[in-house]
PDB file of C-alpha atoms in Angstrom:
ATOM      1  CA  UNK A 211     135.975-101.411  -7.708  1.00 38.00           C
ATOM      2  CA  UNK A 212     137.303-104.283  -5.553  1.00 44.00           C
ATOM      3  CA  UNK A 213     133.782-104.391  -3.743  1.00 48.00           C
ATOM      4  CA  UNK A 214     132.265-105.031  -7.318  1.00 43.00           C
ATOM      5  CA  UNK A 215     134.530-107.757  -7.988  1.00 45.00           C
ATOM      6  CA  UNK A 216     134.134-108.935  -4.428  1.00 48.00           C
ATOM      7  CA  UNK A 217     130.139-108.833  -4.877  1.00 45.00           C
ATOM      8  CA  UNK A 218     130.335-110.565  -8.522  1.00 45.00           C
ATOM      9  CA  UNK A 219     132.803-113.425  -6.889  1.00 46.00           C
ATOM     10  CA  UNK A 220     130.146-114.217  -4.095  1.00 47.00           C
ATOM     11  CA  UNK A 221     127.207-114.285  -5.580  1.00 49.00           C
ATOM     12  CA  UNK A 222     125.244-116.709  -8.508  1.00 54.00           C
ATOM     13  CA  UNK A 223     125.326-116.475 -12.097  1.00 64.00           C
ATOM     14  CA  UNK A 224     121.952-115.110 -12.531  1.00 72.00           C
ATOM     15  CA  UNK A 225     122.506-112.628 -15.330  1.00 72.00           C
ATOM     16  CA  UNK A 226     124.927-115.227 -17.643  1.00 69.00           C
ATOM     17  CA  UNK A 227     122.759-115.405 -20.431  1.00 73.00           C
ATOM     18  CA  UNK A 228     121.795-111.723 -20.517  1.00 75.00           C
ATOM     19  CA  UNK A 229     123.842-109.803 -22.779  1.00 74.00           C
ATOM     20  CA  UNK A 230     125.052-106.135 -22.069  1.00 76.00           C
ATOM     21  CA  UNK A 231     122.349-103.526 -21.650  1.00 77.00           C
ATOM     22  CA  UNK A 232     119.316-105.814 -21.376  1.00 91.00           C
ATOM     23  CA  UNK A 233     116.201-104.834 -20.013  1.00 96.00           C
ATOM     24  CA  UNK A 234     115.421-107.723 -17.695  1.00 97.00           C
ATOM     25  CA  UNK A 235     112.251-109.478 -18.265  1.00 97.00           C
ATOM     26  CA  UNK A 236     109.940-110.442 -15.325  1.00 97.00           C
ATOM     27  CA  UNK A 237     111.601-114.174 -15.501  1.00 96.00           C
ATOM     28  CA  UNK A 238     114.950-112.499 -15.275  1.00 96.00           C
ATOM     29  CA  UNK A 239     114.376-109.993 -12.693  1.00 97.00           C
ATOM     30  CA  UNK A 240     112.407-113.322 -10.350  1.00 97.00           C
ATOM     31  CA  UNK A 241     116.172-115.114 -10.902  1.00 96.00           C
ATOM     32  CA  UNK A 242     118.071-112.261  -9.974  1.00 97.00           C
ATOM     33  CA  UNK A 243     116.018-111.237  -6.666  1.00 97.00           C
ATOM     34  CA  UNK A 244     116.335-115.128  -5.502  1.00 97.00           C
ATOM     35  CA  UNK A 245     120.366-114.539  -6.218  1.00 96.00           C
ATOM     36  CA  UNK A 246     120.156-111.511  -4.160  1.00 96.00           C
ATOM     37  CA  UNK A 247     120.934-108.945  -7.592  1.00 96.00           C
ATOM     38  CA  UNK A 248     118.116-107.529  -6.840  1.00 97.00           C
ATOM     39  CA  UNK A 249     116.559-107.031  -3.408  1.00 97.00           C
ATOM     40  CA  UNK A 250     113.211-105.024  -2.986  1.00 98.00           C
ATOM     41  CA  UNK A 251     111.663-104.688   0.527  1.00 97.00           C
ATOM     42  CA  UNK A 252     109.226-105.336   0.681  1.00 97.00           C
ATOM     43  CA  UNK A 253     108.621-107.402  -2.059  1.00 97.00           C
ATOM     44  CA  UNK A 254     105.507-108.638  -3.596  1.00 97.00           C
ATOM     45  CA  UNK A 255     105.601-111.102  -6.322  1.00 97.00           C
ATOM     46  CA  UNK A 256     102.095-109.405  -7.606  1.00 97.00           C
ATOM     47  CA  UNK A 257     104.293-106.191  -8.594  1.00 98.00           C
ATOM     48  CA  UNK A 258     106.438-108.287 -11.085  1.00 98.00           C
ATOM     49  CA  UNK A 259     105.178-107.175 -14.439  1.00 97.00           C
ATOM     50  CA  UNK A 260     107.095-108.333 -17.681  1.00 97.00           C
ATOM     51  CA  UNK A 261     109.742-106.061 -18.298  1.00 97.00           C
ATOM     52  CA  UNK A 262     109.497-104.543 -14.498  1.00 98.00           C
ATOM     53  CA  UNK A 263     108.548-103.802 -10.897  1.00 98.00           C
ATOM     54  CA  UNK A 264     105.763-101.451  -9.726  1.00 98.00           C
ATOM     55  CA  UNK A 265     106.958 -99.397  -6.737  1.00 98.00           C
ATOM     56  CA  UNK A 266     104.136 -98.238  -4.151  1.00 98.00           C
ATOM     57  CA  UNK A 267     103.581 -94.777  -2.816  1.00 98.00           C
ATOM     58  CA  UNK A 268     104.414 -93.852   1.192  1.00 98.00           C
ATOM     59  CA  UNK A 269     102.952 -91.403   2.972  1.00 98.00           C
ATOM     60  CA  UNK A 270     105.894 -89.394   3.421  1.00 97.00           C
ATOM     61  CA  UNK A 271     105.645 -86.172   0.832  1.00 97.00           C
ATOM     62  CA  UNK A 272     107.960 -82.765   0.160  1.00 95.00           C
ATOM     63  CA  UNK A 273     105.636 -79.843  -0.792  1.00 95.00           C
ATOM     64  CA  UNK A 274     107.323 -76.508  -1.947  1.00 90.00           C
ATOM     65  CA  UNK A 275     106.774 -73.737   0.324  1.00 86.00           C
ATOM     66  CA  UNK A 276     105.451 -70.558  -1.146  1.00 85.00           C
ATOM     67  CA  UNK A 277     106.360 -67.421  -1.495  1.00 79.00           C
ATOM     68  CA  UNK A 278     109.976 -68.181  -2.586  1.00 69.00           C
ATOM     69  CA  UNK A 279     110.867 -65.402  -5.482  1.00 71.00           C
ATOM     70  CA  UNK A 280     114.229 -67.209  -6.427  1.00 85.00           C
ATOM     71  CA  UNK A 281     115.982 -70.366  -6.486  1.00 87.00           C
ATOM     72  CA  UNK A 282     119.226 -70.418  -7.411  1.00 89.00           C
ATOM     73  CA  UNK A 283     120.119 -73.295  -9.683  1.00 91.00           C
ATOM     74  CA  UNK A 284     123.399 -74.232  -8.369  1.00 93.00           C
ATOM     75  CA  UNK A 285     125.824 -77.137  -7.253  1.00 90.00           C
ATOM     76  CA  UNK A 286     125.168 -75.989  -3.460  1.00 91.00           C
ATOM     77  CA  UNK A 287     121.554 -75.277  -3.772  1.00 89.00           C
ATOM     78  CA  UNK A 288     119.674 -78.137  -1.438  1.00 88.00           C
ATOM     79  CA  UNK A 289     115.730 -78.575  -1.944  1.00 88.00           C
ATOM     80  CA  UNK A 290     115.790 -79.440   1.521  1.00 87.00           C
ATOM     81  CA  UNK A 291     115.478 -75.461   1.936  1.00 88.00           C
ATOM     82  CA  UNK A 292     112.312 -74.934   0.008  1.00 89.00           C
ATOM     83  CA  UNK A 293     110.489 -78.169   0.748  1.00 91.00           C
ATOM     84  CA  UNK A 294     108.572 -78.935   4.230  1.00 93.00           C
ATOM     85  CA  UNK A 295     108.350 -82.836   5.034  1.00 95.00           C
ATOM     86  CA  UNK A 296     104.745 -84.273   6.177  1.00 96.00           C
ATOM     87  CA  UNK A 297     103.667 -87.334   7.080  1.00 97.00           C
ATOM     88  CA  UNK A 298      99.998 -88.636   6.052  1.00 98.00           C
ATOM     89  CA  UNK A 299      97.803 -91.101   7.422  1.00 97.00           C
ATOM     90  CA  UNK A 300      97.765 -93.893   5.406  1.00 96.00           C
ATOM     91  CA  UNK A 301      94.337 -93.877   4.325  1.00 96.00           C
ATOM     92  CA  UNK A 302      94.600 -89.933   3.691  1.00 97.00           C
ATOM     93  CA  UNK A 303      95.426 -88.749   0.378  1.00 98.00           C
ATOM     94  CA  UNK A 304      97.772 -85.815  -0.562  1.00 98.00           C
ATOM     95  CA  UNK A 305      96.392 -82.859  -2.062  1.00 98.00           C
ATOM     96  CA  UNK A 306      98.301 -81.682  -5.899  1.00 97.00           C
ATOM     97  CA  UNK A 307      96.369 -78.870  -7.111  1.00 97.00           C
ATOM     98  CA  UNK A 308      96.895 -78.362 -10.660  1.00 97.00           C
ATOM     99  CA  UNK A 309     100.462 -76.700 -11.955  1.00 96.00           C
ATOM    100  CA  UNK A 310     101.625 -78.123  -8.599  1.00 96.00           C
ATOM    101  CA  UNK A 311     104.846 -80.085  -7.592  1.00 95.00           C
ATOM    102  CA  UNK A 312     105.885 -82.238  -4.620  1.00 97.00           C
ATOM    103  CA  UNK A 313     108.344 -84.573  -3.677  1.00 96.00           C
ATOM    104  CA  UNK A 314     107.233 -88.153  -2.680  1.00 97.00           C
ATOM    105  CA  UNK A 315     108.705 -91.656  -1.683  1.00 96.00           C
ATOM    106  CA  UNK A 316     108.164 -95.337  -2.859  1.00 97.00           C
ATOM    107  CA  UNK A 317     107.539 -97.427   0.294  1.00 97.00           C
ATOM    108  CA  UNK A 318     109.572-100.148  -1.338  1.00 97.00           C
ATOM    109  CA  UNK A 319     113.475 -99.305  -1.118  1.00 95.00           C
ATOM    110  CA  UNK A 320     115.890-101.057  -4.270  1.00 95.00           C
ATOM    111  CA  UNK A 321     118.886-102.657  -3.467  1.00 95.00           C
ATOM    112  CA  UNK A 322     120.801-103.928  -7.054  1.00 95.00           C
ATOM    113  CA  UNK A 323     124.097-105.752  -7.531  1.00 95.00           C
ATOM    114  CA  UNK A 324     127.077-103.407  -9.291  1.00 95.00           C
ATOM    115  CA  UNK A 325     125.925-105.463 -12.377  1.00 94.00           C
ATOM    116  CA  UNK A 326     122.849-103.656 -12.777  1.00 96.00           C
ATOM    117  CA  UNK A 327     120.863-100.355 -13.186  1.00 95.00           C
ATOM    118  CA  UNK A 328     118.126 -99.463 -13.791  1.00 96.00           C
ATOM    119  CA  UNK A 329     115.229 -96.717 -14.981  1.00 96.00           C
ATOM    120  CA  UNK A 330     112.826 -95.148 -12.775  1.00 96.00           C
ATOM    121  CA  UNK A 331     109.279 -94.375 -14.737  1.00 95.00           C
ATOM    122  CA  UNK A 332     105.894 -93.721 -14.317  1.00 94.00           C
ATOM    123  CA  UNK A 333     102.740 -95.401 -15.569  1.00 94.00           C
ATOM    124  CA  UNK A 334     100.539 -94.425 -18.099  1.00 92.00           C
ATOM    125  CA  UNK A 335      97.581 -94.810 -16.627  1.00 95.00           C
ATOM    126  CA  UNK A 336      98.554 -91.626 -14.463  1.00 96.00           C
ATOM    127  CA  UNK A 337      99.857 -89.424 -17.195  1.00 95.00           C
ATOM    128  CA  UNK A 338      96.577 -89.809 -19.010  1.00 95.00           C
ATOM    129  CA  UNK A 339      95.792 -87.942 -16.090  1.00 96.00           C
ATOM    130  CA  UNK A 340      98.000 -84.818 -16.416  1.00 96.00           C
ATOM    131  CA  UNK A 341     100.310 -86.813 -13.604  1.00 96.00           C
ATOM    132  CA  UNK A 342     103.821 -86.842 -14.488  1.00 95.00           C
ATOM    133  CA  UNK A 343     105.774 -89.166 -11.679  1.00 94.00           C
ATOM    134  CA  UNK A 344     109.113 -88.865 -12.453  1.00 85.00           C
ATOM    135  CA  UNK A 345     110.213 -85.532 -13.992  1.00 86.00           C
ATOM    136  CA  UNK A 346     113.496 -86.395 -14.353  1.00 81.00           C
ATOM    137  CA  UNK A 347     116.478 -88.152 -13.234  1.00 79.00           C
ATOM    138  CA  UNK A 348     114.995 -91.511 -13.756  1.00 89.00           C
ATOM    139  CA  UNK A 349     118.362 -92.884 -14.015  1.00 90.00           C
ATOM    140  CA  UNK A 350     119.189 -95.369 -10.918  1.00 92.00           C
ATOM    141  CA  UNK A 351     122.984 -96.139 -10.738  1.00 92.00           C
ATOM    142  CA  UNK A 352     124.391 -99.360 -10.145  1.00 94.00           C
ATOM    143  CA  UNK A 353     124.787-100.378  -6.786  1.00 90.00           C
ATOM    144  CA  UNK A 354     122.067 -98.148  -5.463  1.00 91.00           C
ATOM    145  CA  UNK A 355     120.349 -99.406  -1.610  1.00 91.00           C
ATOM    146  CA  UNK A 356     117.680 -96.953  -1.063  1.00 91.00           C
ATOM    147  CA  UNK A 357     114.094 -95.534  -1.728  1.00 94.00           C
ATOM    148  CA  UNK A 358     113.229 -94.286  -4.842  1.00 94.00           C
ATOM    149  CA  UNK A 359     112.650 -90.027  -4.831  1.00 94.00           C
ATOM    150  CA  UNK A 360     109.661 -88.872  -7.511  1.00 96.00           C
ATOM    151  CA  UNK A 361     109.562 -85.504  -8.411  1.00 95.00           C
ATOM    152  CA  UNK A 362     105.621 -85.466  -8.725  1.00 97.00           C
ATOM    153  CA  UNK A 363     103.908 -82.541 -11.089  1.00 97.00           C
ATOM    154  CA  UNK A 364     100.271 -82.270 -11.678  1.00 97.00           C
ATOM    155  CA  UNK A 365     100.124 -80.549 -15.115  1.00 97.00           C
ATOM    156  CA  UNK A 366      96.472 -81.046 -15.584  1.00 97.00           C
ATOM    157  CA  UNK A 367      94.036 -78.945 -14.422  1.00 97.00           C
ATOM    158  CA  UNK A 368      92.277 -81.020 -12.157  1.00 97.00           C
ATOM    159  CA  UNK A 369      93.108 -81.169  -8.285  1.00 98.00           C
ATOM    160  CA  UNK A 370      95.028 -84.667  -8.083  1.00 97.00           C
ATOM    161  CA  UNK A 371      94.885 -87.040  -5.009  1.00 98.00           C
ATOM    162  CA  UNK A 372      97.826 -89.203  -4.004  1.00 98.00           C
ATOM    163  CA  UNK A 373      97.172 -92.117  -2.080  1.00 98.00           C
ATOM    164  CA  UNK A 374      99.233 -94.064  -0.032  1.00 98.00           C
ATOM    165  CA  UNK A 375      99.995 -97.629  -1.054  1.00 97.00           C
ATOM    166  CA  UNK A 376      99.211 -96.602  -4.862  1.00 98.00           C
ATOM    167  CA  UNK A 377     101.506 -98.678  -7.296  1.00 98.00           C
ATOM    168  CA  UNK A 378     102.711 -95.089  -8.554  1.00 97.00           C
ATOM    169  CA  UNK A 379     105.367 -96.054 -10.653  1.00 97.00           C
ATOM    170  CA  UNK A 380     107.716 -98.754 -12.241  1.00 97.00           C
ATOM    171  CA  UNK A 381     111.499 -99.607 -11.758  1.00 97.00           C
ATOM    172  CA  UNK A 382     113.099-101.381 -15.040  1.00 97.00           C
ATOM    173  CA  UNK A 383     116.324-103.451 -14.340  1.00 97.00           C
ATOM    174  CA  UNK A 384     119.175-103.102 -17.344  1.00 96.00           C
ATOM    175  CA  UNK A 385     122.030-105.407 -17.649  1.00 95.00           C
ATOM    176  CA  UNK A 386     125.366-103.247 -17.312  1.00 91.00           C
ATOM    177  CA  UNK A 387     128.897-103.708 -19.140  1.00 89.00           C
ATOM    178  CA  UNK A 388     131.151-104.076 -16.596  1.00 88.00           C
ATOM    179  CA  UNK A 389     130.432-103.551 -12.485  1.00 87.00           C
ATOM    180  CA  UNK A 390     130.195-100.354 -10.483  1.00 85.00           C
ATOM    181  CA  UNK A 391     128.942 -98.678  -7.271  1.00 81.00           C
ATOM    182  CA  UNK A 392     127.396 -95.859  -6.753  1.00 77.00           C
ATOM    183  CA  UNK A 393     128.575 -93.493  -3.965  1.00 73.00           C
ATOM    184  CA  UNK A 394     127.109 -90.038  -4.775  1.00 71.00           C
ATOM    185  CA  UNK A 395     125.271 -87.718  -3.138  1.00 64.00           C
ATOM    186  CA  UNK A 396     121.555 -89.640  -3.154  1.00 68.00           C
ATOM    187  CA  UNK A 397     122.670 -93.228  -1.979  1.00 62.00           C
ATOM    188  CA  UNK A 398     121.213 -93.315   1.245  1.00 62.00           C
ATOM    189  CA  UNK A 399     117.782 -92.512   0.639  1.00 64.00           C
ATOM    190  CA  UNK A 400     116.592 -93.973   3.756  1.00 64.00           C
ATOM    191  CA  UNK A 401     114.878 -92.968   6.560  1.00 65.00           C
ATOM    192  CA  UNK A 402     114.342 -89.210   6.942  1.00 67.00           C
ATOM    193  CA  UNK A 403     117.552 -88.716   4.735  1.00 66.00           C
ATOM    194  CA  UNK A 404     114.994 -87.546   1.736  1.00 66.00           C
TER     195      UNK A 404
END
């Protein structure tokens, strides 16, 4: 907690007029990325919409291996064991047939204060499609400095094709009460650490 406190001392007053559990608007979330709440690399002004940010799509996915019979939902269970990691050209797209799941990345990694959270969603224009972005866990914790995860599933039954560089889905900044860091298990989604 003392590196909350320590963060809150040092930096501006951006969020002063916001009161608890605010969803920042797009003038809010501008002040608090030139106080440094907020730090999104890299950032384009363009993907400032009013109540959020649009994330873009990498070309780093997870696909599920098949031929797995059981999972075992458990603590200990890591999806690292039933996933393979590719890499795409960037002007490829990756394949979803339909009733199909993958992992996926935003190129764009989120960096907020202890004073904030936030919620990770998709857009609607790609759920009209059968495409569901985020399955779940769309809760970011406070403090996070990483790259957002999606859990992608195509439940329409089409063949879906991701493309690198796709604003793919949104990031909405709320106004916490009180400060705090997250330390867990999924902070340091950087790198190959996905």
């Amino acid at each position: 907690m003392a590196d909350a406190e320590k963060h809150i001392a040092t930096q501006g007053n951006a969020m002063a007029d916001l009161p608890d559990g605010a969803v920042l608007s797009k003038d809010n979330i501008i002040k608090c990325i030139k106080a440094g709440e907020i730090v999104v690399e890299p950032y384009d002004p363009d993907n400032v919409s009013c109540a959020s940010i649009d994330l873009t799509l990498s070309n780093e996915f997870r696909y599920y291996v098949p031929g797995r019979s059981l999972v075992d939902i458990k603590e200990e269970t890591s999806y690292k064991d039933f996933t393979e990691k590719i890499t795409i050209s960037e002007d490829k797209p990756f394949i979803l047939g339909p009733g199909q799941a993958c992992l996926a990345i935003t190129k764009e990694s989120i960096q907020l204060s202890p004073r904030l959270c936030g919620l990770l969603e998709g857009r609607s224009r790609f759920a009209r499609l059968g495409l569901f972005v985020h399955i779940t866990a769309s809760f970011m914790n406070p403090g996070i400095k990483n790259r957002q995860v999606l859990e992608i599933y195509n439940s329409s039954s089409n063949t879906v094709a991701l493309y690198p560089g796709v604003k793919i889905c949104q990031f909405v900044f709320l106004r916490m009460c009180g400060s705090s860091l997250y330390s867990g298990k999924f902070a340091a989604q950087i790198g190959d650490n996905w």
